């Protein structure tokens, strides 16, 4: 019966959250663009239909890194978004929301079953919302995905990258039709959403709309994200909402300038083709994981820029809490692996302290200084 299914589904995500951290996955469109399977600008997931092996490979890398969740690669897969993907997209009927979501569920499920991961059906903002096409239009786009997720029997649904609390509430309303756990994250920082609603109010409204897990994804680095999560946590407590879990999936770059900027990381001049100097190290990822866990966040993953090795750092940091190391432990003993080097100087780097004390250079300072010197001489 549906309640039994609900109970099974509930035990999956909610039981895991109750017993310790759930490790999310990481960056898809940004990572697959670097690998040549997604086109920048459009950032749409047609690779699901065109290059399924490339999508499965990335799922497998996150599984091996320790992700407990295989999120369907269905970000920006509403029909009104896919049709904006320019003429590189063959306009045949194969690349549309329904077909893409069907195959994406198969890919995520196949890899999830190679390990002990859950399948999350992923939804994201519909362009029709900001184009003021109204609730009926937006809900009809969400419902195309809900229909597939129901047929495919995903373990839970996850709404991400929402910038307006109203559209987020509509997404939760759509997800409630499936009677399985709901995770919901907005792309907001301390300055709140694009409608001027505070993070505190956003958290309470997501919970009241029916989300089982609420939080943040994308737009800001882990440390700005945690400041915002603290605001959300306190607001939920003040509202007497204790049943909601917290989730955090920040970007994998340092974005300290953006703390009070509602636009987030895509507003940086380096986005998208020169973000490399800002990339988090695995030590940054470990620090984020520990601070998130200490704050009470139990769904801990990453968004754009978070590569599998960043997720591995999270899974290794929280191994004591989880009681298990990631499947890829045969090729990583954390920093201790360096003890196996033939170079003696690597051995001293086989400690957490070395990497926590290091302020990594971007390697460009010298180039810039030399250029200035030339000018001044
Ligand atoms: N789960 C998704 C989240 C993507 S968040 C934002 C991607 C860029 C959006 C844009 O610049 O239009 C993914 O990892 O690709
Ligand atoms: Zn993102």
Coordinates of C-alpha atoms in Angstrom, one line a residue, residues 6 15 56 70 73 85 94 162 164 166 171 173 219 229 239 253 258 267 304 315 318 328 353:
X6 CA 5.9 5.8 2.3
X15 CA 16.3 7.1 9.2
X56 CA 27.0 7.5 -15.1
X70 CA 22.6 9.7 -6.4
X73 CA 20.8 14.7 -13.4
X85 CA 19.4 25.4 -25.0
X94 CA 13.7 12.8 -27.9
X162 CA 15.4 28.2 -5.8
X164 CA 12.1 32.9 -4.6
X166 CA 7.0 31.5 -3.4
X171 CA 7.7 23.1 -5.7
X173 CA 3.3 21.5 -3.1
X219 CA 25.7 30.6 -4.9
X229 CA 22.4 27.9 8.0
X239 CA 9.1 28.8 15.4
X253 CA 35.0 28.0 -4.4
X258 CA 29.6 37.9 -1.9
X267 CA 27.9 37.4 -10.4
X304 CA 28.8 23.7 -8.4
X315 CA 33.1 11.4 3.9
X318 CA 32.7 12.3 9.0
X328 CA 37.2 4.5 -2.6
X353 CA 48.1 20.0 10.7

